[in-house]
Amino acid sequence: MGSNLKEIRWHGRGGMGAKTAATLVAAAALHEGKFSQGFPEYGPERMGAPVIGYTRISDEPIRRHQPIDKPDYVVILDETLIKQVNVTGGMGPDSILVVNTKASPAEVRKTAELEGGKVYTVDATSIALDTIGRNIPNTPMIGALIKASGVLEMDTIKHDIETKLLKKLGQKIVDGNIAATERAFDEVKGEDD
Amino acid sequence: MAEKVALTGNDAAATAFKQVNPDVAAVYPITPQTELMQLFAGFVADGLVDTELVAVESEHSAMSAAVGASAAGARVFTATSSQGLALMWEIVYIAASLRLPIVMATVNRALSGPINIHCDHSDSMGARDSGWIQIFSENAQEVYDNIFQAFRIAEDHNVLVPVMVTLDGFILSHTMETLELLPDDVVKEFVGEFEPATNLLEVKNPVKIGPLHLTDFYFETKRAQVEAMERARGAILDVADEWEKLSGRKYGYFDEYRLDDADVAVVVLGSAAGTAKDACDQMRDEGVKAGVLKLRVFRPFPGKEITTALRHLKAVGVMDRSCSFGLEGGPLFNEIRAAAYDTDLKLTGQIYGLGGRDVTIDHIKSIYAELGKVAESGRIDPLTWFVGVRD
């Protein structure tokens, strides 16, 4: 597998849309001519329980079928997971951590006891409450991930949110999700920002 | 033109069945197969297929309905997993002995107990002597491709053996992957019009199906099944050649990956084959001549061809995602070992991934490392071991 393989691990809680985010980003990659995989870790599915989603994107066919143990990107939808789950497990010196929090990247680095890598933060919960009206921070975290990683173009994901979620959620909620994705893209902060 | 899509393995299977547009589907839900039949039921409800969907009360009834419909001259499919396959057991054997060309997707899941919903191959392996052809899939693309080929192989009048196409539960069934779909008219032409060999409803030519065969005919019936399975070998390759012309994707009994000049190799079924190929590449980068033999067709078992393909290797690891209690090593290991009896092949067996335990690139690299020691010393000790289990 060439070095262009990008592996993204999503940590959330049941009901936050981590699985939807993992498969939405995977499906959107198709529209950029890429190969992808999107899958959740299956277990007892309960509202509020820690859940994990996985996304792989590559210019070449993806062959491996295993959970992501050496992620290039880790996206955390609920910051309380940092102290409960080994969210930074397998992160390398170039890996990127994107966290939904009001805290700064420097503060998150301390809490997560992370050495190396890069940290980005965004207040996706407030953005979700403002734009969607509920704490479902998956689409803003997709926006933040895209800014921090460049794994996809914003237009690609916006098109997919529009087409994939419209039937299920309706125009108003879709508009909210697109606004949330854009705002998080603009507001996410790295350690140098 | 082929269309590139992102689908789960279940969706890929349901889409293939939609394009085949069979006459009858017998349905009973079980995790992780449920989504496959739910999607297909949606196609029926939306009028996208002409299939008569029979919702039954158990898997025993699902296979019974499939047998009845197939004997009546219909093109039939069903799908199941684990306990569902176990419950339809006696009818699975009957479908094969009646030579009914039923196609079944088996979404591999561990057999209880303890109860578990995740992948291993114990369900399919239990059915290996039932008389069905068994074709394993590495990814969603292969699930899709194998289903069309399954109908052609099963329905060949020189074969008439039911075909099971397997996909690893959750690992393939619930993972969204990129694959290519062929246009409806192209696959329709490939699959062709169904010409039943037997038709209970044909009053001008009455036939009796499934009568009592005691000491007088049972043995001959079984021998006929053995011979039909032998004829399936050629049909499987012919159908694969035709499919390659349409799709550009090559299939055979197995797939040889970097095997030509390899010193060590693993033999593997299903989704772990892709992981093994990535592990193989990493070993090559580290200077180890590693290879992979991915077995696709488990029944009929291509023992001679496998042995020939492995003959030049210094050590081989045969990976089993199921086990046989009271016999050292899993079924795949023991069958390859039996096939290689007259050779000097150094074979070892690994049991991995039971009940959905993850198998990773690092696990498979650890197998290659052990095989390196066998290759160097020429000594096999131990013969078999577990990969990824806790002590």
PDB file of N, CA, C and O in Angstrom, chain B residues 257-292:
ATOM      1  N   TYR B 257      -0.483 -14.204  -5.011  1.00  0.00           N
ATOM      2  CA  TYR B 257       0.063 -12.860  -4.845  1.00  0.00           C
ATOM      3  C   TYR B 257       1.546 -12.933  -4.475  1.00  0.00           C
ATOM      4  O   TYR B 257       1.886 -13.463  -3.422  1.00  0.00           O
ATOM      5  N   ARG B 258       2.391 -12.458  -5.355  1.00  0.00           N
ATOM      6  CA  ARG B 258       3.852 -12.409  -5.178  1.00  0.00           C
ATOM      7  C   ARG B 258       4.405 -13.791  -4.780  1.00  0.00           C
ATOM      8  O   ARG B 258       5.341 -13.896  -3.993  1.00  0.00           O
ATOM      9  N   LEU B 259       3.801 -14.817  -5.347  1.00  0.00           N
ATOM     10  CA  LEU B 259       4.126 -16.184  -4.947  1.00  0.00           C
ATOM     11  C   LEU B 259       5.289 -16.768  -5.762  1.00  0.00           C
ATOM     12  O   LEU B 259       6.014 -17.637  -5.275  1.00  0.00           O
ATOM     13  N   ASP B 260       5.442 -16.252  -7.013  1.00  0.00           N
ATOM     14  CA  ASP B 260       6.414 -16.828  -7.957  1.00  0.00           C
ATOM     15  C   ASP B 260       7.800 -17.052  -7.374  1.00  0.00           C
ATOM     16  O   ASP B 260       8.370 -18.121  -7.486  1.00  0.00           O
ATOM     17  N   ASP B 261       8.328 -16.001  -6.745  1.00  0.00           N
ATOM     18  CA  ASP B 261       9.723 -16.065  -6.267  1.00  0.00           C
ATOM     19  C   ASP B 261       9.766 -16.084  -4.735  1.00  0.00           C
ATOM     20  O   ASP B 261      10.798 -15.810  -4.137  1.00  0.00           O
ATOM     21  N   ALA B 262       8.614 -16.413  -4.109  1.00  0.00           N
ATOM     22  CA  ALA B 262       8.554 -16.330  -2.642  1.00  0.00           C
ATOM     23  C   ALA B 262       9.262 -17.511  -1.980  1.00  0.00           C
ATOM     24  O   ALA B 262       9.342 -18.612  -2.538  1.00  0.00           O
ATOM     25  N   ASP B 263       9.760 -17.256  -0.762  1.00  0.00           N
ATOM     26  CA  ASP B 263      10.316 -18.322   0.084  1.00  0.00           C
ATOM     27  C   ASP B 263       9.265 -18.792   1.093  1.00  0.00           C
ATOM     28  O   ASP B 263       9.221 -19.959   1.447  1.00  0.00           O
ATOM     29  N   VAL B 264       8.494 -17.845   1.596  1.00  0.00           N
ATOM     30  CA  VAL B 264       7.475 -18.151   2.604  1.00  0.00           C
ATOM     31  C   VAL B 264       6.137 -17.565   2.161  1.00  0.00           C
ATOM     32  O   VAL B 264       6.102 -16.534   1.488  1.00  0.00           O
ATOM     33  N   ALA B 265       5.050 -18.235   2.526  1.00  0.00           N
ATOM     34  CA  ALA B 265       3.736 -17.725   2.130  1.00  0.00           C
ATOM     35  C   ALA B 265       2.673 -18.155   3.130  1.00  0.00           C
ATOM     36  O   ALA B 265       2.838 -19.143   3.847  1.00  0.00           O
ATOM     37  N   VAL B 266       1.582 -17.371   3.147  1.00  0.00           N
ATOM     38  CA  VAL B 266       0.405 -17.783   3.907  1.00  0.00           C
ATOM     39  C   VAL B 266      -0.713 -18.120   2.926  1.00  0.00           C
ATOM     40  O   VAL B 266      -0.787 -17.552   1.835  1.00  0.00           O
ATOM     41  N   VAL B 267      -1.552 -19.076   3.331  1.00  0.00           N
ATOM     42  CA  VAL B 267      -2.763 -19.421   2.584  1.00  0.00           C
ATOM     43  C   VAL B 267      -3.928 -18.935   3.426  1.00  0.00           C
ATOM     44  O   VAL B 267      -3.960 -19.179   4.642  1.00  0.00           O
ATOM     45  N   VAL B 268      -4.865 -18.226   2.805  1.00  0.00           N
ATOM     46  CA  VAL B 268      -5.907 -17.580   3.602  1.00  0.00           C
ATOM     47  C   VAL B 268      -7.199 -17.471   2.803  1.00  0.00           C
ATOM     48  O   VAL B 268      -7.180 -17.397   1.572  1.00  0.00           O
ATOM     49  N   LEU B 269      -8.324 -17.509   3.516  1.00  0.00           N
ATOM     50  CA  LEU B 269      -9.664 -17.387   2.925  1.00  0.00           C
ATOM     51  C   LEU B 269     -10.300 -16.069   3.367  1.00  0.00           C
ATOM     52  O   LEU B 269     -10.148 -15.672   4.525  1.00  0.00           O
ATOM     53  N   GLY B 270     -11.046 -15.427   2.492  1.00  0.00           N
ATOM     54  CA  GLY B 270     -11.894 -14.310   2.904  1.00  0.00           C
ATOM     55  C   GLY B 270     -11.177 -12.992   3.065  1.00  0.00           C
ATOM     56  O   GLY B 270     -10.120 -12.752   2.469  1.00  0.00           O
ATOM     57  N   SER B 271     -11.747 -12.120   3.908  1.00  0.00           N
ATOM     58  CA  SER B 271     -11.308 -10.721   3.991  1.00  0.00           C
ATOM     59  C   SER B 271      -9.872 -10.573   4.496  1.00  0.00           C
ATOM     60  O   SER B 271      -9.229  -9.564   4.221  1.00  0.00           O
ATOM     61  N   ALA B 272      -9.381 -11.552   5.268  1.00  0.00           N
ATOM     62  CA  ALA B 272      -8.010 -11.442   5.793  1.00  0.00           C
ATOM     63  C   ALA B 272      -6.975 -11.535   4.675  1.00  0.00           C
ATOM     64  O   ALA B 272      -5.809 -11.177   4.885  1.00  0.00           O
ATOM     65  N   ALA B 273      -7.395 -11.987   3.482  1.00  0.00           N
ATOM     66  CA  ALA B 273      -6.453 -12.095   2.366  1.00  0.00           C
ATOM     67  C   ALA B 273      -5.902 -10.725   1.982  1.00  0.00           C
ATOM     68  O   ALA B 273      -4.710 -10.591   1.662  1.00  0.00           O
ATOM     69  N   GLY B 274      -6.752  -9.710   2.020  1.00  0.00           N
ATOM     70  CA  GLY B 274      -6.298  -8.359   1.689  1.00  0.00           C
ATOM     71  C   GLY B 274      -5.285  -7.856   2.706  1.00  0.00           C
ATOM     72  O   GLY B 274      -4.262  -7.253   2.352  1.00  0.00           O
ATOM     73  N   THR B 275      -5.580  -8.111   3.970  1.00  0.00           N
ATOM     74  CA  THR B 275      -4.664  -7.732   5.048  1.00  0.00           C
ATOM     75  C   THR B 275      -3.333  -8.468   4.856  1.00  0.00           C
ATOM     76  O   THR B 275      -2.257  -7.888   5.043  1.00  0.00           O
ATOM     77  N   ALA B 276      -3.417  -9.747   4.453  1.00  0.00           N
ATOM     78  CA  ALA B 276      -2.203 -10.542   4.235  1.00  0.00           C
ATOM     79  C   ALA B 276      -1.364  -9.956   3.097  1.00  0.00           C
ATOM     80  O   ALA B 276      -0.131  -9.962   3.163  1.00  0.00           O
ATOM     81  N   LYS B 277      -2.021  -9.449   2.051  1.00  0.00           N
ATOM     82  CA  LYS B 277      -1.270  -8.864   0.932  1.00  0.00           C
ATOM     83  C   LYS B 277      -0.496  -7.618   1.386  1.00  0.00           C
ATOM     84  O   LYS B 277       0.650  -7.412   0.976  1.00  0.00           O
ATOM     85  N   ASP B 278      -1.130  -6.795   2.242  1.00  0.00           N
ATOM     86  CA  ASP B 278      -0.423  -5.621   2.773  1.00  0.00           C
ATOM     87  C   ASP B 278       0.743  -6.068   3.662  1.00  0.00           C
ATOM     88  O   ASP B 278       1.826  -5.480   3.622  1.00  0.00           O
ATOM     89  N   ALA B 279       0.519  -7.114   4.474  1.00  0.00           N
ATOM     90  CA  ALA B 279       1.588  -7.646   5.333  1.00  0.00           C
ATOM     91  C   ALA B 279       2.732  -8.176   4.466  1.00  0.00           C
ATOM     92  O   ALA B 279       3.915  -7.949   4.751  1.00  0.00           O
ATOM     93  N   CYS B 280       2.361  -8.855   3.379  1.00  0.00           N
ATOM     94  CA  CYS B 280       3.332  -9.410   2.434  1.00  0.00           C
ATOM     95  C   CYS B 280       4.206  -8.302   1.852  1.00  0.00           C
ATOM     96  O   CYS B 280       5.434  -8.429   1.808  1.00  0.00           O
ATOM     97  N   ASP B 281       3.581  -7.208   1.421  1.00  0.00           N
ATOM     98  CA  ASP B 281       4.339  -6.083   0.858  1.00  0.00           C
ATOM     99  C   ASP B 281       5.329  -5.520   1.876  1.00  0.00           C
ATOM    100  O   ASP B 281       6.463  -5.175   1.536  1.00  0.00           O
ATOM    101  N   GLN B 282       4.879  -5.405   3.119  1.00  0.00           N
ATOM    102  CA  GLN B 282       5.773  -4.868   4.157  1.00  0.00           C
ATOM    103  C   GLN B 282       6.946  -5.811   4.400  1.00  0.00           C
ATOM    104  O   GLN B 282       8.075  -5.365   4.607  1.00  0.00           O
ATOM    105  N   MET B 283       6.699  -7.134   4.372  1.00  0.00           N
ATOM    106  CA  MET B 283       7.792  -8.105   4.534  1.00  0.00           C
ATOM    107  C   MET B 283       8.772  -7.984   3.376  1.00  0.00           C
ATOM    108  O   MET B 283       9.995  -8.050   3.561  1.00  0.00           O
ATOM    109  N   ARG B 284       8.234  -7.798   2.163  1.00  0.00           N
ATOM    110  CA  ARG B 284       9.106  -7.629   0.985  1.00  0.00           C
ATOM    111  C   ARG B 284       9.996  -6.395   1.157  1.00  0.00           C
ATOM    112  O   ARG B 284      11.182  -6.430   0.829  1.00  0.00           O
ATOM    113  N   ASP B 285       9.387  -5.300   1.690  1.00  0.00           N
ATOM    114  CA  ASP B 285      10.178  -4.080   1.936  1.00  0.00           C
ATOM    115  C   ASP B 285      11.288  -4.344   2.941  1.00  0.00           C
ATOM    116  O   ASP B 285      12.315  -3.669   2.937  1.00  0.00           O
ATOM    117  N   GLU B 286      11.036  -5.314   3.836  1.00  0.00           N
ATOM    118  CA  GLU B 286      12.050  -5.643   4.849  1.00  0.00           C
ATOM    119  C   GLU B 286      13.005  -6.733   4.357  1.00  0.00           C
ATOM    120  O   GLU B 286      13.791  -7.269   5.136  1.00  0.00           O
ATOM    121  N   GLY B 287      12.886  -7.102   3.075  1.00  0.00           N
ATOM    122  CA  GLY B 287      13.838  -8.041   2.491  1.00  0.00           C
ATOM    123  C   GLY B 287      13.430  -9.500   2.571  1.00  0.00           C
ATOM    124  O   GLY B 287      14.210 -10.379   2.222  1.00  0.00           O
ATOM    125  N   VAL B 288      12.208  -9.784   3.029  1.00  0.00           N
ATOM    126  CA  VAL B 288      11.743 -11.175   3.113  1.00  0.00           C
ATOM    127  C   VAL B 288      10.904 -11.482   1.879  1.00  0.00           C
ATOM    128  O   VAL B 288       9.997 -10.718   1.526  1.00  0.00           O
ATOM    129  N   LYS B 289      11.218 -12.582   1.219  1.00  0.00           N
ATOM    130  CA  LYS B 289      10.460 -12.960   0.028  1.00  0.00           C
ATOM    131  C   LYS B 289       9.172 -13.659   0.448  1.00  0.00           C
ATOM    132  O   LYS B 289       9.105 -14.882   0.559  1.00  0.00           O
ATOM    133  N   ALA B 290       8.141 -12.827   0.691  1.00  0.00           N
ATOM    134  CA  ALA B 290       6.861 -13.331   1.186  1.00  0.00           C
ATOM    135  C   ALA B 290       5.849 -13.390   0.050  1.00  0.00           C
ATOM    136  O   ALA B 290       5.981 -12.680  -0.952  1.00  0.00           O
ATOM    137  N   GLY B 291       4.852 -14.266   0.198  1.00  0.00           N
ATOM    138  CA  GLY B 291       3.773 -14.377  -0.778  1.00  0.00           C
ATOM    139  C   GLY B 291       2.458 -14.728  -0.095  1.00  0.00           C
ATOM    140  O   GLY B 291       2.440 -15.018   1.104  1.00  0.00           O
ATOM    141  N   VAL B 292       1.383 -14.672  -0.880  1.00  0.00           N
ATOM    142  CA  VAL B 292       0.047 -15.014  -0.358  1.00  0.00           C
ATOM    143  C   VAL B 292      -0.654 -15.897  -1.391  1.00  0.00           C
ATOM    144  O   VAL B 292      -0.631 -15.598  -2.588  1.00  0.00           O
TER     145      VAL B 292
END
